[in-house]
Amino acid sequence: MADAKGIYILAELDEGLKPTSLTLELMGLGQRLASDLATDLNAVLLGSGAQAAAQELARYGTGEVLLLDEPALSGYHPEIYIEVLAGLLRSRPPLVLLAGHTSMGQDLLPRLAFALDCGLVSDCVGLRVEGEEVLFTRPVYGGNALATQRVETPTAMATVRARVGDAPSPAGTAAAVIPLEVSPPAQTRLEMKGKEVLSGRECPLEEAPVVVSGGRGMGGEEGFGQLREIAALMGGAVGASRPPVDSGWAASTCQVGITGKVVAPDIYIAVAISGSTQHLSGMSESGKIVAINKDPDAYIFKVSDYGVVGEWKQLLPSFTAALKELPKV
Amino acid sequence: MGLNIIVCAKQVPDPEGPPSSFEINEAELKVTARGIPPVINPFDENALEAAMRIKESHEQVSITLISMGKGISKAVILKAVAVGADASLLVEGDSLDASLLDSFATARLLAAAVARAGGYDLVLCGRQAADTNAGLVGLGLAQLLGIPAITLAQKVDVAGDGVVVERVLPDGYEVVEAPLPALVTVSGEVGDLRYPSLQAIKAAKAIPQTVLGLADLDLDPSTLGRVRTVALAAPSRERRCKMVEGETPEEAGRNLVLALRQDKVI
Ligand SMILES: Cc1cc2nc3c(=O)[nH]c(=O)nc-3n(C[C@H](O)[C@H](O)[C@H](O)COP(=O)(O)OP(=O)(O)OC[C@H]3O[C@@H](n4cnc5c(N)ncnc54)[C@H](O)[C@@H]3O)c2cc1C
């Protein structure tokens, strides 16, 4: 293998073939790491019909955008993606490869790390350069502790959570987009048989400025109707802790926490949620946290900015009514 | 011909224990659990449950439970075996302490253990462990065994020579198939592990168990790691909470809106 060099960002596109906000955040992080390590930043984009996205990415402080554009790369297929990426990284081994801790990142990066025998730190919430190397911070024990880790192979890989980096503002001039030859494998062992989309985008949680979540104390599906009304009034989305999802009161796509979605809205309202470490891992970076809980000693109050002690059934109707009456600012 | 399923299950301190029970030793880079019992990693329990469902709906299914670690609790393993395993394989040793091994070393050691467990058609792992939360071992194990892997299963079934998986996506799920032998990592959506009866727990003592040590695997864990922890700290999450009250709950609900408006939060 050649000498490891440069920071590479593995870009992801949304359904409209635009770079995701997490991808742009990674560009910001990558810029910082590249400048601290005195190396360059490059973006890698796999997709189909991704020319325009590559041009857009090229405005976010990258040295170049390596574009692997090919119909076989239109959706994520683990074996095709890994073959194509492993080939690229073998010929151009980076010092650091960053990907989002997304559905794809969680599946692809471990495969890549084991295929190339590179160390990987998953689910990073912090990255910094110390001396000549990058240190990665991630939650362990369900978020009860934070471990800082170093990678002992020439190439370090990491998956990074949303809102760890800040997206840079786009520059007027764009870096070069370098289209690369792609030869996808002729055969794969995995067969993708199609997707089933649930709940018709009812919970675009990660993007919502306000998240109103219910917990086990909601006691059933009905209460979630009230949460939905509040979310609608505030321009937000409905979330849940794990028990309501397990009980079928809320869609599994609504789960917030270490094994659900990681959100950091301006306002997070936790109703009848006790504040387990696993739940906090998914929302503790929110702007303002508001808790409603009947137990004055519930841990959630310790990590909230506003709290009301009481039964949600008695509190939510007047809360909702007052929201409706609130004069616009 | 029957179907051999291996379920990899790790013992962890009960992840639902209160935060105060996780004592952080910054000098030794270790987290010590105080006053909470060891349990099987909940996602590994989901993997065992997935195996049990396959066993119920197919003929001649045999389940082998593999667990590796330091000081594995016999009672915890016995209870898991009693649910419906046909054999168990433990790999024990002081140098197999979870805090000493990274995911890369763990996957290599497990691959060697799987090779000692006899043949397999399907390997099931939890999607991630509740202590390291890394989610790497299952995929690494598949890579080392040279078999296809599917992650985040909410449903696993065997059909003909292949495995059919519903894989959890952020907005739903997708169906993925792979030829056997294959590895699948299992998510919580599969459902909780059933309880064994007291009778089954008693009978489980007679289920064949192999205990190996590190020497049997012929690997040196100290050379297998790729990631090293250099610092450990407690998260700082606590905030100053403004408690909003009222003469009645109704008033408190209204006052909350007023407080948020006053502070320009809304
Ligand atoms: C490996 C693993 C991963 C996990 N991942 C996640 C995850 O991603 N997300 C997640 O959320 N959890 C997760 N969990 C579960 C987590 O440990 C907790 O069990 C869960 O978060 C608790 O949810 P809760 O706060 O809604 O319920 P509880 O802890 O039961 O709390 C319910 C709260 O509601 C209050 N309450 C009850 N009735 C009322 C009422 N009428 N009015 C007002 N308040 C009321 C109670 O005082 C209590 O504080 C995970 C667990 C494990 C082991």
XYZ file of C-alpha atoms and ligand atoms in Angstrom:
648
model
C 0.000 0.000 0.000
C 1.065 3.562 -0.674
C 1.718 5.908 2.243
C -1.454 7.025 3.997
C -2.253 10.638 3.263
C -5.107 13.113 3.444
C -8.498 13.217 5.122
C -11.335 11.622 3.141
C -15.010 12.229 3.714
C -17.432 9.594 2.492
C -20.338 11.706 1.253
C -23.982 10.648 1.374
C -26.869 12.036 -0.629
C -30.497 12.420 0.387
C -33.432 11.270 -1.707
C -33.256 14.452 -3.767
C -29.595 13.639 -4.582
C -28.266 16.514 -2.482
C -25.441 16.100 0.033
C -26.976 15.415 3.473
C -26.480 17.943 6.245
C -24.329 15.378 8.079
C -22.070 15.153 5.017
C -21.570 18.920 5.083
C -20.861 18.769 8.830
C -18.195 16.158 8.092
C -16.675 18.539 5.525
C -16.359 21.102 8.323
C -14.770 18.565 10.656
C -12.501 17.349 7.876
C -11.298 20.892 7.171
C -10.307 21.323 10.788
C -8.498 17.967 10.954
C -6.761 18.561 7.625
C -5.476 21.940 8.736
C -4.316 20.603 12.133
C -2.524 17.705 10.443
C -1.246 19.852 7.575
C -2.746 17.539 4.983
C -5.540 17.879 2.449
C -9.213 17.119 2.472
C -10.994 15.129 -0.212
C -14.555 13.971 -0.598
C -15.572 10.609 -2.032
C -19.018 10.268 -3.537
C -20.630 7.040 -4.732
C -23.918 7.188 -6.562
C -25.746 7.322 -9.827
C -26.526 10.603 -11.532
C -24.556 12.350 -8.803
C -22.761 14.909 -11.004
C -24.660 17.900 -9.657
C -24.174 16.749 -6.058
C -20.452 16.377 -6.688
C -20.329 19.946 -8.028
C -22.138 21.163 -4.938
C -19.812 19.256 -2.585
C -16.849 20.775 -4.384
C -17.815 24.150 -2.876
C -17.304 22.970 0.714
C -13.581 23.393 1.183
C -12.442 20.125 -0.321
C -9.238 19.563 -2.316
C -11.070 17.424 -4.820
C -14.220 15.356 -5.098
C -13.641 11.782 -6.223
C -16.801 10.780 -8.026
C -17.749 7.149 -8.556
C -20.850 7.448 -10.694
C -22.442 4.287 -11.988
C -25.998 2.857 -12.112
C -24.989 -0.088 -9.882
C -24.216 2.444 -7.125
C -27.657 4.105 -7.165
C -28.730 2.503 -3.871
C -26.580 1.150 -1.052
C -25.580 -2.452 -1.664
C -22.972 -3.541 0.903
C -20.971 -5.820 -1.360
C -20.885 -3.480 -4.356
C -20.014 -0.454 -2.252
C -17.296 -2.247 -0.333
C -15.662 -3.651 -3.445
C -15.585 -0.273 -5.168
C -14.442 1.642 -2.083
C -11.846 -0.899 -0.971
C -10.304 -0.697 -4.446
C -10.111 3.078 -4.253
C -8.714 3.151 -0.710
C -6.069 0.537 -1.481
C -4.642 2.742 -4.188
C -5.090 5.980 -2.221
C -4.977 5.113 1.495
C -6.096 8.101 3.579
C -4.841 9.052 7.024
C -8.444 9.357 8.139
C -11.708 8.285 6.506
C -14.840 9.811 8.030
C -18.384 8.701 7.336
C -21.665 9.568 9.011
C -22.938 7.229 11.729
C -25.930 6.560 9.506
C -27.706 3.437 8.374
C -25.131 3.108 5.588
C -22.105 4.195 7.625
C -22.852 1.693 10.382
C -23.052 -1.130 7.878
C -20.321 -0.164 5.441
C -17.437 1.123 7.552
C -17.023 -2.018 9.712
C -16.949 -4.136 6.548
C -14.390 -1.808 5.037
C -12.272 -1.683 8.195
C -12.047 -5.471 8.437
C -11.471 -5.862 4.712
C -8.553 -3.414 4.766
C -7.429 -4.235 8.322
C -7.794 -0.640 9.487
C -8.882 0.460 12.944
C -12.360 1.987 13.133
C -14.014 4.047 15.867
C -17.789 4.065 15.508
C -20.375 6.547 16.760
C -17.932 9.404 17.448
C -19.156 12.461 19.293
C -15.815 14.269 19.261
C -12.607 14.367 17.209
C -9.423 16.304 17.833
C -5.820 16.290 16.766
C -3.148 15.731 19.368
C 0.414 15.775 18.093
C 0.395 13.904 14.808
C -2.721 11.874 15.362
C -6.476 12.110 15.681
C -8.202 11.183 18.909
C -11.793 10.007 18.703
C -14.326 10.277 21.523
C -17.355 8.015 21.724
C -19.958 7.002 24.307
C -19.584 3.610 25.970
C -21.715 1.796 28.548
C -24.846 3.177 26.961
C -23.554 6.713 27.386
C -22.553 6.359 31.037
C -18.945 7.047 30.069
C -17.048 8.697 27.235
C -13.991 6.898 25.879
C -11.273 8.663 23.918
C -9.558 6.314 21.510
C -6.651 6.241 19.100
C -6.334 4.044 16.054
C -3.143 2.045 15.693
C -3.166 1.433 11.947
C -1.848 3.900 9.315
C -5.395 4.584 8.146
C -7.974 5.473 10.806
C -11.686 5.184 10.077
C -14.563 6.657 12.023
C -18.317 7.048 11.846
C -19.469 10.376 13.259
C -22.806 11.413 14.694
C -24.933 14.253 13.437
C -24.232 17.716 14.869
C -20.671 16.981 15.938
C -19.251 19.157 13.151
C -20.399 22.484 11.740
C -21.092 22.766 8.039
C -18.831 25.409 6.472
C -20.412 28.051 4.256
C -20.118 27.194 0.579
C -17.394 28.977 -1.351
C -17.967 30.789 -4.631
C -15.380 28.722 -6.440
C -15.500 24.951 -6.648
C -12.744 22.344 -6.365
C -12.168 19.814 -9.111
C -14.535 16.876 -9.517
C -12.523 13.817 -10.579
C -14.642 11.101 -12.146
C -13.145 7.658 -11.492
C -13.513 4.421 -13.384
C -15.908 2.038 -11.568
C -15.986 -1.704 -12.090
C -18.686 -3.128 -9.829
C -18.446 -6.839 -9.017
C -20.231 -9.081 -11.525
C -21.752 -11.191 -8.769
C -22.934 -10.567 -5.227
C -24.028 -12.906 -2.494
C -26.520 -10.514 -0.940
C -29.748 -9.930 -2.803
C -31.698 -6.780 -2.034
C -35.388 -7.589 -2.417
C -36.905 -4.169 -1.934
C -37.884 -1.651 0.714
C -40.949 -1.127 2.801
C -41.357 2.476 3.909
C -43.309 2.882 7.141
C -45.278 5.819 8.479
C -44.868 7.886 5.301
C -42.245 10.312 6.645
C -44.356 11.100 9.641
C -41.264 11.577 11.797
C -38.484 13.404 9.980
C -37.045 13.622 13.466
C -33.434 14.473 12.762
C -34.326 17.682 10.949
C -37.171 18.867 13.183
C -36.549 22.086 15.176
C -38.869 20.809 17.913
C -39.256 17.221 19.073
C -42.082 16.216 21.406
C -41.435 12.750 22.833
C -43.507 10.428 24.967
C -42.329 7.627 27.237
C -43.639 4.588 29.027
C -45.738 6.797 31.278
C -47.965 7.708 28.323
C -49.589 4.350 28.983
C -50.969 3.873 25.469
C -51.466 5.154 21.983
C -54.026 7.864 22.809
C -51.561 10.164 24.529
C -49.421 10.226 21.438
C -52.316 11.931 19.653
C -51.931 14.851 22.075
C -48.174 14.906 21.520
C -48.798 15.026 17.776
C -51.078 18.028 18.209
C -48.411 19.854 20.241
C -45.733 18.944 17.707
C -47.898 20.281 14.887
C -48.519 23.551 16.767
C -44.798 24.001 17.339
C -43.729 22.931 13.850
C -42.031 19.825 15.157
C -42.122 16.045 15.099
C -43.095 13.328 17.556
C -40.478 11.073 19.130
C -40.553 8.338 21.742
C -38.418 6.466 24.214
C -38.079 2.747 23.609
C -40.979 1.308 25.646
C -43.729 2.993 23.562
C -42.039 1.621 20.442
C -41.793 -1.860 21.942
C -45.468 -1.659 22.915
C -46.517 -0.472 19.483
C -47.853 2.934 20.638
C -45.330 4.709 18.421
C -43.616 3.726 15.157
C -40.131 2.273 15.529
C -38.880 5.107 13.324
C -39.720 7.506 16.190
C -37.325 6.019 18.753
C -34.830 8.472 20.170
C -31.702 7.165 21.881
C -28.568 5.189 21.538
C -30.268 2.576 19.379
C -32.741 4.967 17.829
C -32.277 8.388 16.338
C -29.879 11.001 17.615
C -31.584 14.376 17.632
C -30.551 17.837 18.724
C -33.547 20.109 18.075
C -33.841 23.647 19.440
C -36.495 22.371 21.853
C -36.929 18.810 23.115
C -40.001 18.078 25.200
C -39.872 14.816 27.176
C -43.248 13.706 28.494
C -43.396 10.764 30.938
C -39.804 9.806 30.181
C -37.538 9.002 33.136
C -34.225 9.971 31.536
C -32.350 6.690 31.106
C -28.787 6.963 29.874
C -29.785 5.206 26.658
C -32.447 7.813 25.948
C -30.261 10.762 26.955
C -27.609 9.593 24.500
C -29.997 10.477 21.722
C -31.140 13.937 22.842
C -28.874 15.491 25.457
C -27.359 17.901 22.928
C -30.746 19.554 22.338
C -30.980 23.341 22.699
C -33.562 23.541 25.490
C -34.940 20.451 27.187
C -38.386 20.522 28.796
C -39.565 17.672 31.039
C -43.040 16.753 32.215
C -43.064 13.925 34.730
C -45.161 12.968 37.751
C -42.110 11.891 39.751
C -40.295 14.920 41.230
C -37.142 12.793 41.584
C -37.087 11.606 37.965
C -33.573 11.926 36.584
C -34.853 13.721 33.483
C -35.257 16.909 35.570
C -31.516 16.926 36.281
C -30.750 17.173 32.582
C -33.563 19.565 31.654
C -33.854 23.350 31.478
C -37.572 23.459 32.333
C -39.595 21.017 34.357
C -43.156 20.521 35.497
C -44.080 17.856 38.040
C -47.450 16.312 37.341
C -49.697 13.945 35.400
C -49.439 14.552 31.687
C -53.191 14.021 31.303
C -53.821 17.046 33.509
C -51.011 19.213 32.146
C -51.054 18.737 28.399
C -54.568 20.080 27.619
C -53.885 23.475 29.201
C -50.357 23.501 27.757
C -51.831 22.881 24.299
C -54.558 25.482 24.755
C -52.062 28.096 25.915
C -49.847 27.357 22.914
C -52.799 27.985 20.602
C -53.596 31.286 22.305
C -50.027 32.503 22.248
C -49.707 35.716 20.239
C -47.287 35.407 17.335
C -43.943 37.129 17.826
C -29.437 -32.550 7.122
C -30.156 -30.246 9.998
C -29.523 -26.568 10.410
C -26.826 -25.464 12.835
C -27.169 -22.009 14.325
C -24.502 -20.341 16.402
C -25.573 -17.489 18.658
C -22.806 -15.260 20.025
C -23.740 -13.818 23.395
C -21.711 -11.555 25.623
C -22.154 -10.889 29.288
C -22.450 -7.213 30.261
C -23.395 -5.288 33.409
C -27.151 -4.642 33.283
C -27.310 -1.642 30.913
C -30.512 -0.445 32.547
C -28.746 0.014 35.862
C -28.754 3.591 37.200
C -25.899 5.850 36.016
C -24.426 5.846 39.542
C -23.717 2.123 39.265
C -21.163 2.662 36.505
C -17.975 3.680 38.272
C -15.437 5.274 35.986
C -11.798 4.583 36.784
C -9.973 7.216 34.782
C -6.509 5.952 35.729
C -7.088 2.325 34.809
C -9.321 3.213 31.848
C -11.996 0.905 33.157
C -15.678 1.105 33.971
C -16.631 -1.024 36.952
C -20.261 -1.896 37.525
C -21.301 -1.671 41.193
C -24.344 -3.384 42.600
C -25.920 -4.378 39.313
C -26.090 -7.952 38.094
C -24.444 -9.259 34.932
C -26.873 -10.039 32.135
C -26.654 -11.304 28.584
C -26.299 -8.302 26.279
C -29.939 -7.501 25.388
C -29.328 -7.556 21.619
C -27.669 -10.966 21.959
C -30.832 -12.080 23.737
C -32.759 -10.845 20.708
C -30.408 -12.944 18.543
C -31.166 -16.016 20.655
C -34.882 -15.286 20.362
C -34.508 -15.082 16.560
C -32.757 -18.470 16.648
C -35.571 -19.932 18.754
C -38.184 -18.787 16.252
C -36.286 -20.519 13.455
C -36.009 -23.628 15.600
C -39.753 -23.622 16.204
C -40.689 -23.399 12.564
C -38.105 -25.738 11.016
C -37.079 -29.353 11.509
C -33.766 -30.401 13.005
C -32.441 -27.062 14.122
C -29.618 -27.096 16.616
C -28.478 -23.980 18.512
C -25.010 -23.513 19.985
C -24.470 -20.560 22.306
C -20.948 -19.102 22.328
C -19.814 -16.715 25.030
C -16.360 -15.286 25.568
C -15.066 -13.218 28.451
C -13.575 -13.033 31.892
C -15.518 -14.454 34.826
C -18.617 -15.507 32.910
C -21.505 -16.111 35.320
C -22.590 -19.738 35.097
C -26.102 -18.830 36.218
C -26.542 -16.252 33.452
C -25.354 -18.709 30.792
C -27.452 -21.513 32.211
C -30.597 -19.411 31.999
C -29.888 -18.526 28.360
C -29.062 -22.122 27.455
C -32.274 -23.246 29.138
C -34.339 -21.187 26.722
C -33.559 -23.742 24.028
C -29.884 -24.135 23.155
C -28.528 -27.586 22.354
C -24.941 -26.884 23.344
C -22.773 -24.096 24.675
C -19.159 -23.103 24.224
C -17.452 -20.799 26.687
C -14.087 -19.171 26.116
C -12.768 -17.874 29.410
C -9.642 -16.163 30.589
C -8.342 -13.141 32.466
C -6.993 -11.611 29.271
C -10.481 -11.816 27.763
C -11.692 -8.983 29.997
C -13.930 -6.779 27.857
C -11.954 -3.661 28.790
C -8.735 -5.178 27.401
C -10.094 -6.231 24.021
C -11.187 -3.997 21.167
C -13.699 -5.139 18.567
C -10.922 -6.282 16.234
C -9.336 -8.604 18.776
C -12.766 -9.835 19.874
C -13.787 -10.698 16.312
C -10.557 -12.640 15.702
C -10.864 -14.575 18.946
C -14.528 -15.305 18.263
C -13.722 -16.497 14.746
C -11.292 -18.989 16.264
C -13.932 -20.062 18.775
C -16.547 -20.519 16.045
C -14.104 -22.763 14.202
C -13.984 -24.936 17.335
C -17.766 -25.176 17.604
C -18.174 -27.586 14.687
C -20.083 -26.755 11.532
C -22.554 -23.923 11.225
C -25.095 -22.680 8.723
C -26.100 -19.447 10.380
C -24.337 -17.232 12.909
C -26.472 -14.742 14.833
C -25.039 -11.840 16.851
C -26.631 -8.854 18.561
C -26.377 -5.615 16.594
C -24.052 -4.145 19.221
C -22.981 -4.761 22.801
C -24.447 -2.644 25.577
C -21.006 -1.935 27.087
C -18.833 -1.016 24.087
C -21.776 0.050 21.883
C -19.484 -0.318 18.867
C -21.440 -2.630 16.547
C -18.337 -3.975 14.814
C -17.860 -7.551 15.976
C -20.630 -9.201 13.958
C -19.502 -7.740 10.638
C -15.863 -8.427 11.483
C -16.618 -12.026 12.361
C -18.396 -12.534 9.030
C -15.476 -11.014 7.165
C -13.015 -13.299 8.970
C -15.184 -16.366 8.383
C -15.594 -15.356 4.735
C -19.392 -15.484 4.838
C -21.989 -12.889 3.771
C -23.416 -10.657 6.498
C -26.676 -8.781 6.937
C -27.047 -6.251 9.763
C -29.902 -4.929 11.894
C -32.425 -7.711 11.442
C -35.948 -7.245 12.741
C -36.902 -10.664 11.360
C -34.778 -13.657 10.363
C -35.986 -16.750 8.553
C -34.410 -19.607 6.690
C -35.800 -20.612 3.300
C -34.154 -23.342 1.239
C -30.412 -22.742 1.193
C -30.645 -19.120 2.197
C -31.512 -16.699 4.961
C -34.182 -14.040 4.489
C -33.863 -10.937 6.640
C -35.949 -7.867 7.219
C -33.307 -5.217 7.815
C -34.246 -2.106 9.807
C -33.934 1.209 7.943
C -34.448 4.725 9.337
C -37.857 4.931 7.663
C -38.911 1.298 7.475
C -37.165 -1.895 6.457
C -35.734 -3.733 3.471
C -35.713 -7.420 2.635
C -32.263 -8.921 2.057
C -31.387 -12.512 1.213
C -28.089 -14.358 1.438
C -27.031 -17.934 0.770
C -26.041 -20.034 3.810
C -23.709 -20.069 5.611
C -24.281 -16.453 6.589
C -24.119 -14.125 9.578
C -26.930 -11.847 10.705
C -26.809 -9.148 13.387
C -30.087 -8.794 15.228
C -31.858 -5.659 16.462
C -34.284 -5.157 19.342
C -37.281 -5.105 16.981
C -37.077 -8.918 16.823
C -38.643 -9.006 20.279
C -37.654 -9.996 23.799
C -36.159 -13.348 24.636
C -38.711 -15.747 26.072
C -38.293 -16.977 29.636
C -37.192 -20.535 30.323
C -39.299 -22.589 32.735
C -37.789 -23.538 36.099
C -37.837 -27.111 34.905
C -35.875 -26.187 31.794
C -33.308 -24.329 33.893
C -32.811 -27.459 36.002
C -32.513 -29.642 32.928
C -30.091 -27.205 31.266
C -27.254 -28.418 33.482
C -27.196 -31.572 31.365
C -26.846 -29.720 28.056
C -23.340 -30.249 26.661
C -20.931 -27.445 27.476
C -17.381 -26.998 26.211
C -15.063 -24.677 28.086
C -11.965 -23.410 26.308
C -9.138 -21.207 27.445
C -7.119 -18.736 25.480
C -4.423 -21.358 24.874
C -6.924 -23.459 22.924
C -7.387 -20.660 20.400
C -3.712 -20.265 19.658
C -3.940 -16.475 19.409
C -2.250 -13.688 21.332
C -4.889 -11.039 22.090
C -2.260 -8.368 22.714
C -1.340 -8.379 19.002
C -4.896 -8.333 17.649
C -6.127 -4.884 18.650
C -6.425 -1.952 16.246
C -7.983 0.665 18.521
C -6.772 1.676 21.972
C -8.626 3.631 24.631
C -6.450 6.437 25.960
C -8.887 8.283 28.239
C -12.184 7.681 29.966
C -14.455 10.345 31.428
C -17.947 10.860 32.784
C -20.318 12.713 30.446
C -21.462 16.123 31.642
C -25.124 16.401 30.897
C -26.651 18.008 33.931
C -28.406 21.360 33.551
C -30.065 23.801 35.922
C -33.734 23.039 35.765
C -36.287 25.807 36.234
C -39.276 24.138 37.900
C -42.574 25.607 36.726
C -45.513 25.378 39.125
C -49.137 26.369 39.413
C -52.056 26.298 41.876
C -53.561 23.527 39.767
C -52.050 21.223 37.120
C -53.992 23.178 34.484
C -52.324 26.374 35.617
C -48.910 24.705 35.654
C -49.423 23.629 32.023
C -50.266 27.235 31.066
C -47.390 28.598 33.120
C -44.972 26.373 31.235
C -45.980 28.031 27.975
C -45.638 31.462 29.598
C -42.184 30.639 30.992
C -40.987 29.416 27.609
C -42.311 32.557 25.945
C -40.817 34.826 28.581
C -37.377 33.282 28.028
C -37.898 33.556 24.260
C -37.610 29.791 23.835
C -40.846 29.839 21.822
C -29.048 -1.956 24.856
C -30.158 -1.017 25.151
C -30.469 -0.021 24.253
C -31.487 0.882 24.533
N -31.756 1.870 23.638
C -32.693 2.790 23.949
C -32.968 3.885 23.076
O -32.385 4.019 21.996
N -33.904 4.785 23.451
C -34.582 4.693 24.631
O -35.413 5.571 24.915
N -34.368 3.657 25.455
C -33.449 2.709 25.145
N -33.252 1.666 25.994
C -34.151 1.501 27.151
C -33.752 2.353 28.329
O -32.787 1.680 29.113
C -34.965 2.647 29.216
O -35.550 1.437 29.618
C -36.007 3.496 28.533
O -35.415 4.614 27.925
C -37.020 3.949 29.518
O -38.043 4.624 28.859
P -39.006 5.603 29.641
O -38.238 6.700 30.247
O -40.096 5.976 28.702
O -39.669 4.638 30.737
P -39.462 4.596 32.302
O -38.059 4.577 32.683
O -40.355 3.517 32.793
O -40.030 5.989 32.782
C -41.370 6.345 32.686
C -41.489 7.714 33.339
O -42.804 8.183 33.169
C -43.236 8.826 34.350
N -44.699 8.731 34.372
C -45.444 7.614 34.490
N -46.743 7.911 34.406
C -46.832 9.248 34.228
C -47.917 10.169 34.083
N -49.178 9.738 34.085
N -47.630 11.463 33.928
C -46.351 11.912 33.938
N -45.297 11.096 34.072
C -45.533 9.777 34.218
C -42.562 8.062 35.459
O -42.418 8.881 36.602
C -41.210 7.702 34.834
O -40.250 8.697 35.127
C -32.233 0.758 25.733
C -31.922 -0.248 26.621
C -30.904 -1.129 26.345
C -30.611 -2.192 27.340
